[in-house]
PDB file of C-alpha atoms in Angstrom:
ATOM      1  CA  UNK A 377     102.897  -7.976  39.198  1.00 53.00           C
ATOM      2  CA  UNK A 378      99.448  -8.381  40.712  1.00 62.00           C
ATOM      3  CA  UNK A 379      99.175 -10.015  44.085  1.00 67.00           C
ATOM      4  CA  UNK A 380      96.199 -12.046  44.913  1.00 71.00           C
ATOM      5  CA  UNK A 381      95.391 -13.802  48.133  1.00 73.00           C
ATOM      6  CA  UNK A 382      93.550 -17.102  48.622  1.00 78.00           C
ATOM      7  CA  UNK A 383      90.456 -15.249  49.791  1.00 81.00           C
ATOM      8  CA  UNK A 384      90.519 -13.044  46.795  1.00 84.00           C
ATOM      9  CA  UNK A 385      90.562 -16.084  44.492  1.00 83.00           C
ATOM     10  CA  UNK A 386      87.875 -17.728  46.482  1.00 86.00           C
ATOM     11  CA  UNK A 387      85.693 -14.653  46.286  1.00 87.00           C
ATOM     12  CA  UNK A 388      86.168 -14.241  42.496  1.00 89.00           C
ATOM     13  CA  UNK A 389      85.234 -17.865  42.043  1.00 89.00           C
ATOM     14  CA  UNK A 390      82.099 -17.368  44.107  1.00 90.00           C
ATOM     15  CA  UNK A 391      81.042 -14.282  42.223  1.00 91.00           C
ATOM     16  CA  UNK A 392      81.420 -16.029  38.853  1.00 92.00           C
ATOM     17  CA  UNK A 393      79.450 -19.075  40.165  1.00 91.00           C
ATOM     18  CA  UNK A 394      76.751 -16.778  41.503  1.00 91.00           C
ATOM     19  CA  UNK A 395      76.429 -15.132  38.085  1.00 91.00           C
ATOM     20  CA  UNK A 396      76.075 -18.518  36.440  1.00 88.00           C
ATOM     21  CA  UNK A 397      73.480 -19.494  38.930  1.00 87.00           C
ATOM     22  CA  UNK A 398      71.582 -16.309  38.449  1.00 88.00           C
ATOM     23  CA  UNK A 399      71.595 -16.916  34.617  1.00 86.00           C
ATOM     24  CA  UNK A 400      69.788 -20.247  34.878  1.00 80.00           C
ATOM     25  CA  UNK A 401      66.268 -18.828  34.788  1.00 77.00           C
ATOM     26  CA  UNK A 402      67.021 -16.780  31.676  1.00 78.00           C
ATOM     27  CA  UNK A 403      68.930 -19.734  30.134  1.00 77.00           C
ATOM     28  CA  UNK A 404      65.909 -21.941  30.478  1.00 73.00           C
ATOM     29  CA  UNK A 405      64.228 -19.951  27.648  1.00 73.00           C
ATOM     30  CA  UNK A 406      66.774 -21.341  25.103  1.00 75.00           C
ATOM     31  CA  UNK A 407      68.653 -24.212  26.863  1.00 70.00           C
ATOM     32  CA  UNK A 408      66.275 -27.000  27.730  1.00 64.00           C
ATOM     33  CA  UNK A 409      66.683 -29.133  30.825  1.00 68.00           C
ATOM     34  CA  UNK A 410      69.844 -27.506  32.102  1.00 65.00           C
ATOM     35  CA  UNK A 411      70.240 -28.872  35.643  1.00 64.00           C
ATOM     36  CA  UNK A 412      73.225 -26.881  36.792  1.00 78.00           C
ATOM     37  CA  UNK A 413      76.265 -24.861  35.785  1.00 82.00           C
ATOM     38  CA  UNK A 414      79.441 -25.293  37.736  1.00 82.00           C
ATOM     39  CA  UNK A 415      83.074 -24.255  37.504  1.00 84.00           C
ATOM     40  CA  UNK A 416      86.262 -25.940  38.491  1.00 85.00           C
ATOM     41  CA  UNK A 417      88.721 -24.056  40.672  1.00 85.00           C
ATOM     42  CA  UNK A 418      89.816 -20.952  38.853  1.00 86.00           C
ATOM     43  CA  UNK A 419      93.151 -20.695  37.137  1.00 84.00           C
ATOM     44  CA  UNK A 420      94.834 -17.297  37.147  1.00 80.00           C
ATOM     45  CA  UNK A 421      97.244 -16.058  34.478  1.00 72.00           C
ATOM     46  CA  UNK A 422      98.803 -12.613  34.477  1.00 62.00           C
ATOM     47  CA  UNK A 423      98.348 -11.081  30.959  1.00 60.00           C
ATOM     48  CA  UNK A 424     101.716  -9.300  31.334  1.00 60.00           C
ATOM     49  CA  UNK A 425     103.606 -12.555  31.579  1.00 61.00           C
ATOM     50  CA  UNK A 426     104.782 -14.169  28.353  1.00 54.00           C
ATOM     51  CA  UNK A 427     103.148 -17.582  28.588  1.00 53.00           C
ATOM     52  CA  UNK A 428     100.445 -19.609  26.961  1.00 54.00           C
ATOM     53  CA  UNK A 429      97.159 -18.578  28.536  1.00 48.00           C
ATOM     54  CA  UNK A 430      94.715 -20.435  26.261  1.00 55.00           C
ATOM     55  CA  UNK A 431      94.242 -24.133  26.103  1.00 55.00           C
ATOM     56  CA  UNK A 432      94.079 -25.383  22.487  1.00 57.00           C
ATOM     57  CA  UNK A 433      90.978 -27.453  22.344  1.00 53.00           C
ATOM     58  CA  UNK A 434      90.234 -28.527  18.735  1.00 66.00           C
ATOM     59  CA  UNK A 435      90.721 -27.627  15.109  1.00 77.00           C
ATOM     60  CA  UNK A 436      87.783 -25.261  15.212  1.00 87.00           C
ATOM     61  CA  UNK A 437      86.791 -23.072  18.181  1.00 91.00           C
ATOM     62  CA  UNK A 438      83.722 -20.862  18.490  1.00 93.00           C
ATOM     63  CA  UNK A 439      84.764 -17.689  20.335  1.00 94.00           C
ATOM     64  CA  UNK A 440      82.077 -15.499  21.867  1.00 96.00           C
ATOM     65  CA  UNK A 441      83.421 -12.206  22.921  1.00 96.00           C
ATOM     66  CA  UNK A 442      81.894  -9.637  25.293  1.00 96.00           C
ATOM     67  CA  UNK A 443      83.452  -6.251  25.943  1.00 93.00           C
ATOM     68  CA  UNK A 444      83.051  -5.078  29.559  1.00 93.00           C
ATOM     69  CA  UNK A 445      82.481  -1.390  29.474  1.00 93.00           C
ATOM     70  CA  UNK A 446      81.789   1.441  31.926  1.00 94.00           C
ATOM     71  CA  UNK A 447      84.081   2.445  34.822  1.00 92.00           C
ATOM     72  CA  UNK A 448      86.437  -0.369  33.964  1.00 89.00           C
ATOM     73  CA  UNK A 449      87.264  -2.170  30.791  1.00 89.00           C
ATOM     74  CA  UNK A 450      87.788  -5.800  30.268  1.00 90.00           C
ATOM     75  CA  UNK A 451      86.775  -8.795  28.057  1.00 92.00           C
ATOM     76  CA  UNK A 452      85.126 -12.132  28.458  1.00 94.00           C
ATOM     77  CA  UNK A 453      85.574 -15.001  25.964  1.00 94.00           C
ATOM     78  CA  UNK A 454      83.462 -18.094  25.880  1.00 94.00           C
ATOM     79  CA  UNK A 455      85.169 -20.919  24.045  1.00 93.00           C
ATOM     80  CA  UNK A 456      83.470 -23.989  22.634  1.00 91.00           C
ATOM     81  CA  UNK A 457      84.863 -26.573  20.324  1.00 89.00           C
ATOM     82  CA  UNK A 458      82.838 -28.200  17.482  1.00 88.00           C
ATOM     83  CA  UNK A 459      81.839 -31.235  19.560  1.00 87.00           C
ATOM     84  CA  UNK A 460      80.436 -28.982  22.315  1.00 88.00           C
ATOM     85  CA  UNK A 461      78.649 -26.730  19.802  1.00 89.00           C
ATOM     86  CA  UNK A 462      77.065 -29.727  18.038  1.00 88.00           C
ATOM     87  CA  UNK A 463      75.964 -31.424  21.286  1.00 85.00           C
ATOM     88  CA  UNK A 464      74.490 -28.178  22.617  1.00 84.00           C
ATOM     89  CA  UNK A 465      72.636 -27.305  19.354  1.00 84.00           C
ATOM     90  CA  UNK A 466      71.341 -30.806  19.049  1.00 83.00           C
ATOM     91  CA  UNK A 467      70.241 -31.096  22.714  1.00 79.00           C
ATOM     92  CA  UNK A 468      68.449 -27.735  22.569  1.00 79.00           C
ATOM     93  CA  UNK A 469      66.946 -28.484  19.129  1.00 81.00           C
ATOM     94  CA  UNK A 470      68.211 -25.162  17.713  1.00 81.00           C
ATOM     95  CA  UNK A 471      67.934 -24.766  13.980  1.00 84.00           C
ATOM     96  CA  UNK A 472      71.321 -25.277  12.354  1.00 80.00           C
ATOM     97  CA  UNK A 473      71.040 -22.110  10.281  1.00 85.00           C
ATOM     98  CA  UNK A 474      70.593 -20.203  13.588  1.00 88.00           C
ATOM     99  CA  UNK A 475      73.539 -21.729  15.408  1.00 90.00           C
ATOM    100  CA  UNK A 476      75.476 -18.438  15.541  1.00 93.00           C
ATOM    101  CA  UNK A 477      72.572 -16.508  16.896  1.00 93.00           C
ATOM    102  CA  UNK A 478      71.929 -19.255  19.459  1.00 91.00           C
ATOM    103  CA  UNK A 479      75.515 -19.110  20.668  1.00 93.00           C
ATOM    104  CA  UNK A 480      75.428 -15.374  20.900  1.00 94.00           C
ATOM    105  CA  UNK A 481      72.340 -15.418  23.038  1.00 92.00           C
ATOM    106  CA  UNK A 482      73.819 -18.087  25.245  1.00 90.00           C
ATOM    107  CA  UNK A 483      76.926 -15.972  25.826  1.00 93.00           C
ATOM    108  CA  UNK A 484      74.945 -12.814  26.305  1.00 93.00           C
ATOM    109  CA  UNK A 485      72.910 -14.355  29.152  1.00 90.00           C
ATOM    110  CA  UNK A 486      75.925 -15.859  30.850  1.00 91.00           C
ATOM    111  CA  UNK A 487      78.246 -12.896  30.541  1.00 94.00           C
ATOM    112  CA  UNK A 488      75.559 -10.374  31.484  1.00 94.00           C
ATOM    113  CA  UNK A 489      74.696 -12.367  34.680  1.00 93.00           C
ATOM    114  CA  UNK A 490      78.420 -12.527  35.818  1.00 94.00           C
ATOM    115  CA  UNK A 491      79.035  -8.852  34.945  1.00 95.00           C
ATOM    116  CA  UNK A 492      75.941  -7.819  36.922  1.00 95.00           C
ATOM    117  CA  UNK A 493      77.319  -9.696  39.988  1.00 94.00           C
ATOM    118  CA  UNK A 494      80.680  -7.945  39.563  1.00 93.00           C
ATOM    119  CA  UNK A 495      79.009  -4.600  39.250  1.00 92.00           C
ATOM    120  CA  UNK A 496      76.766  -5.075  42.354  1.00 92.00           C
ATOM    121  CA  UNK A 497      79.579  -6.509  44.531  1.00 90.00           C
ATOM    122  CA  UNK A 498      82.173  -3.906  43.676  1.00 88.00           C
ATOM    123  CA  UNK A 499      79.705  -1.008  43.228  1.00 88.00           C
ATOM    124  CA  UNK A 500      81.014  -0.294  39.793  1.00 90.00           C
ATOM    125  CA  UNK A 501      78.931   0.957  36.902  1.00 93.00           C
ATOM    126  CA  UNK A 502      79.881  -1.644  34.304  1.00 94.00           C
ATOM    127  CA  UNK A 503      77.952  -3.590  31.668  1.00 95.00           C
ATOM    128  CA  UNK A 504      78.517  -6.058  28.851  1.00 95.00           C
ATOM    129  CA  UNK A 505      78.340  -4.939  25.291  1.00 95.00           C
ATOM    130  CA  UNK A 506      76.693  -6.855  22.535  1.00 95.00           C
ATOM    131  CA  UNK A 507      78.694 -10.144  22.164  1.00 95.00           C
ATOM    132  CA  UNK A 508      80.521 -10.935  18.944  1.00 96.00           C
ATOM    133  CA  UNK A 509      81.011 -14.349  17.306  1.00 96.00           C
ATOM    134  CA  UNK A 510      84.272 -15.538  15.687  1.00 95.00           C
ATOM    135  CA  UNK A 511      85.381 -18.936  14.608  1.00 93.00           C
ATOM    136  CA  UNK A 512      89.151 -19.666  14.711  1.00 91.00           C
ATOM    137  CA  UNK A 513      91.440 -22.637  14.508  1.00 87.00           C
ATOM    138  CA  UNK A 514      93.081 -23.865  17.652  1.00 81.00           C
ATOM    139  CA  UNK A 515      96.537 -22.930  16.635  1.00 80.00           C
ATOM    140  CA  UNK A 516      95.425 -19.344  15.919  1.00 83.00           C
ATOM    141  CA  UNK A 517      93.428 -18.833  19.102  1.00 84.00           C
ATOM    142  CA  UNK A 518      96.250 -17.375  21.152  1.00 81.00           C
ATOM    143  CA  UNK A 519      97.054 -14.796  18.478  1.00 82.00           C
ATOM    144  CA  UNK A 520      93.439 -13.893  17.995  1.00 87.00           C
ATOM    145  CA  UNK A 521      92.911 -13.128  21.676  1.00 84.00           C
ATOM    146  CA  UNK A 522      96.222 -11.214  22.041  1.00 81.00           C
ATOM    147  CA  UNK A 523      95.299  -9.019  19.060  1.00 84.00           C
ATOM    148  CA  UNK A 524      91.735  -8.589  20.341  1.00 85.00           C
ATOM    149  CA  UNK A 525      92.914  -7.379  23.771  1.00 81.00           C
ATOM    150  CA  UNK A 526      94.770  -4.587  22.010  1.00 78.00           C
ATOM    151  CA  UNK A 527      91.392  -2.840  21.880  1.00 71.00           C
ATOM    152  CA  UNK A 528      91.172  -2.641  25.697  1.00 70.00           C
ATOM    153  CA  UNK A 529      92.680   0.740  26.742  1.00 62.00           C
ATOM    154  CA  UNK A 530      95.870   0.296  28.882  1.00 63.00           C
ATOM    155  CA  UNK A 531      94.844  -3.156  29.926  1.00 68.00           C
ATOM    156  CA  UNK A 532      97.008  -4.197  32.992  1.00 75.00           C
ATOM    157  CA  UNK A 533      95.031  -7.026  34.600  1.00 78.00           C
ATOM    158  CA  UNK A 534      94.683 -10.714  34.929  1.00 83.00           C
ATOM    159  CA  UNK A 535      93.020 -13.546  33.164  1.00 85.00           C
ATOM    160  CA  UNK A 536      90.674 -15.883  35.110  1.00 88.00           C
ATOM    161  CA  UNK A 537      90.187 -19.154  33.418  1.00 87.00           C
ATOM    162  CA  UNK A 538      86.924 -20.854  34.319  1.00 88.00           C
ATOM    163  CA  UNK A 539      86.529 -24.423  33.157  1.00 86.00           C
ATOM    164  CA  UNK A 540      82.699 -24.541  33.117  1.00 85.00           C
ATOM    165  CA  UNK A 541      80.494 -27.569  33.217  1.00 86.00           C
ATOM    166  CA  UNK A 542      76.908 -27.439  31.789  1.00 82.00           C
ATOM    167  CA  UNK A 543      75.078 -30.468  33.231  1.00 82.00           C
ATOM    168  CA  UNK A 544      71.763 -31.368  31.600  1.00 77.00           C
ATOM    169  CA  UNK A 545      69.063 -33.789  32.464  1.00 73.00           C
ATOM    170  CA  UNK A 546      69.676 -36.973  30.475  1.00 67.00           C
ATOM    171  CA  UNK A 547      73.410 -37.395  31.457  1.00 72.00           C
ATOM    172  CA  UNK A 548      74.636 -34.750  28.918  1.00 75.00           C
ATOM    173  CA  UNK A 549      77.520 -32.678  30.022  1.00 81.00           C
ATOM    174  CA  UNK A 550      79.666 -30.160  28.082  1.00 83.00           C
ATOM    175  CA  UNK A 551      82.709 -28.368  29.368  1.00 86.00           C
ATOM    176  CA  UNK A 552      83.249 -25.040  27.573  1.00 87.00           C
ATOM    177  CA  UNK A 553      85.903 -22.604  28.783  1.00 88.00           C
ATOM    178  CA  UNK A 554      85.370 -18.998  29.942  1.00 91.00           C
ATOM    179  CA  UNK A 555      88.214 -16.512  30.042  1.00 91.00           C
ATOM    180  CA  UNK A 556      87.687 -13.348  32.035  1.00 92.00           C
ATOM    181  CA  UNK A 557      90.144 -10.585  31.401  1.00 90.00           C
ATOM    182  CA  UNK A 558      89.733  -8.183  34.339  1.00 89.00           C
ATOM    183  CA  UNK A 559      91.776  -5.010  34.991  1.00 86.00           C
ATOM    184  CA  UNK A 560      93.853  -4.349  38.171  1.00 84.00           C
ATOM    185  CA  UNK A 561      91.315  -1.842  39.401  1.00 85.00           C
ATOM    186  CA  UNK A 562      88.617  -4.542  39.663  1.00 87.00           C
ATOM    187  CA  UNK A 563      91.001  -6.951  41.425  1.00 84.00           C
ATOM    188  CA  UNK A 564      91.939  -4.243  43.952  1.00 84.00           C
ATOM    189  CA  UNK A 565      88.314  -3.448  44.482  1.00 86.00           C
ATOM    190  CA  UNK A 566      87.585  -7.081  45.365  1.00 85.00           C
ATOM    191  CA  UNK A 567      90.652  -7.227  47.602  1.00 80.00           C
ATOM    192  CA  UNK A 568      89.705  -4.009  49.493  1.00 83.00           C
ATOM    193  CA  UNK A 569      86.200  -5.334  50.207  1.00 82.00           C
ATOM    194  CA  UNK A 570      87.657  -8.526  51.712  1.00 74.00           C
ATOM    195  CA  UNK A 571      90.579  -7.194  53.725  1.00 68.00           C
ATOM    196  CA  UNK A 572      91.218  -4.561  56.311  1.00 48.00           C
ATOM    197  CA  UNK A 573      94.797  -5.648  56.818  1.00 40.00           C
ATOM    198  CA  UNK A 574      97.302  -7.680  54.828  1.00 45.00           C
ATOM    199  CA  UNK A 575      97.160 -11.441  55.109  1.00 40.00           C
ATOM    200  CA  UNK A 576     100.894 -12.073  54.953  1.00 36.00           C
ATOM    201  CA  UNK A 577     101.062 -15.842  54.591  1.00 36.00           C
ATOM    202  CA  UNK A 578      98.504 -16.833  52.015  1.00 41.00           C
ATOM    203  CA  UNK A 579      99.268 -14.849  48.975  1.00 40.00           C
ATOM    204  CA  UNK A 580      99.316 -16.066  45.398  1.00 39.00           C
ATOM    205  CA  UNK A 581     101.519 -14.091  43.050  1.00 39.00           C
ATOM    206  CA  UNK A 582     100.548 -14.301  39.398  1.00 41.00           C
TER     207      UNK A 582
END
């Protein structure tokens, strides 16, 4: 079981938010008129626990997968349902036949920005690999991710669930979901940087 404290969770949320904010300049080259990116309070699910860790969103879900490589291994998954994809593609005036390439570039910018923040904060040499696109049905999403995680060597970490809001000028808002599968080594690095002694009363066990 991995033990997290309130400050650990707050710091992880701030790191992810900082990555999203850092990505805005790059995103402006492909995503027009994005005003802000924000996340709701993180949910944490321990991958070792037998429970549903993915919310079924629709019949068809676009899954953008980025492998985290280097001194630690992990995965990120960006999940968008058909309505979100259609709204995003329409708003950005992306050619329909280039939808997959557009989504891959979007994920690449977002994931790379967050991974860079993780790397700098924890002083770990890590990077995001080239993202992969897959479309799955909602009822097969759980099995897809479980099977995909088998490719991460000795994964023993947690899943951070980031409900993400893209807010655009013109009152358009979409709410894709980001899943960050991060190993125990990374979580411990964040904890060690925040604490010099145990905080006995505000732990969260996941």
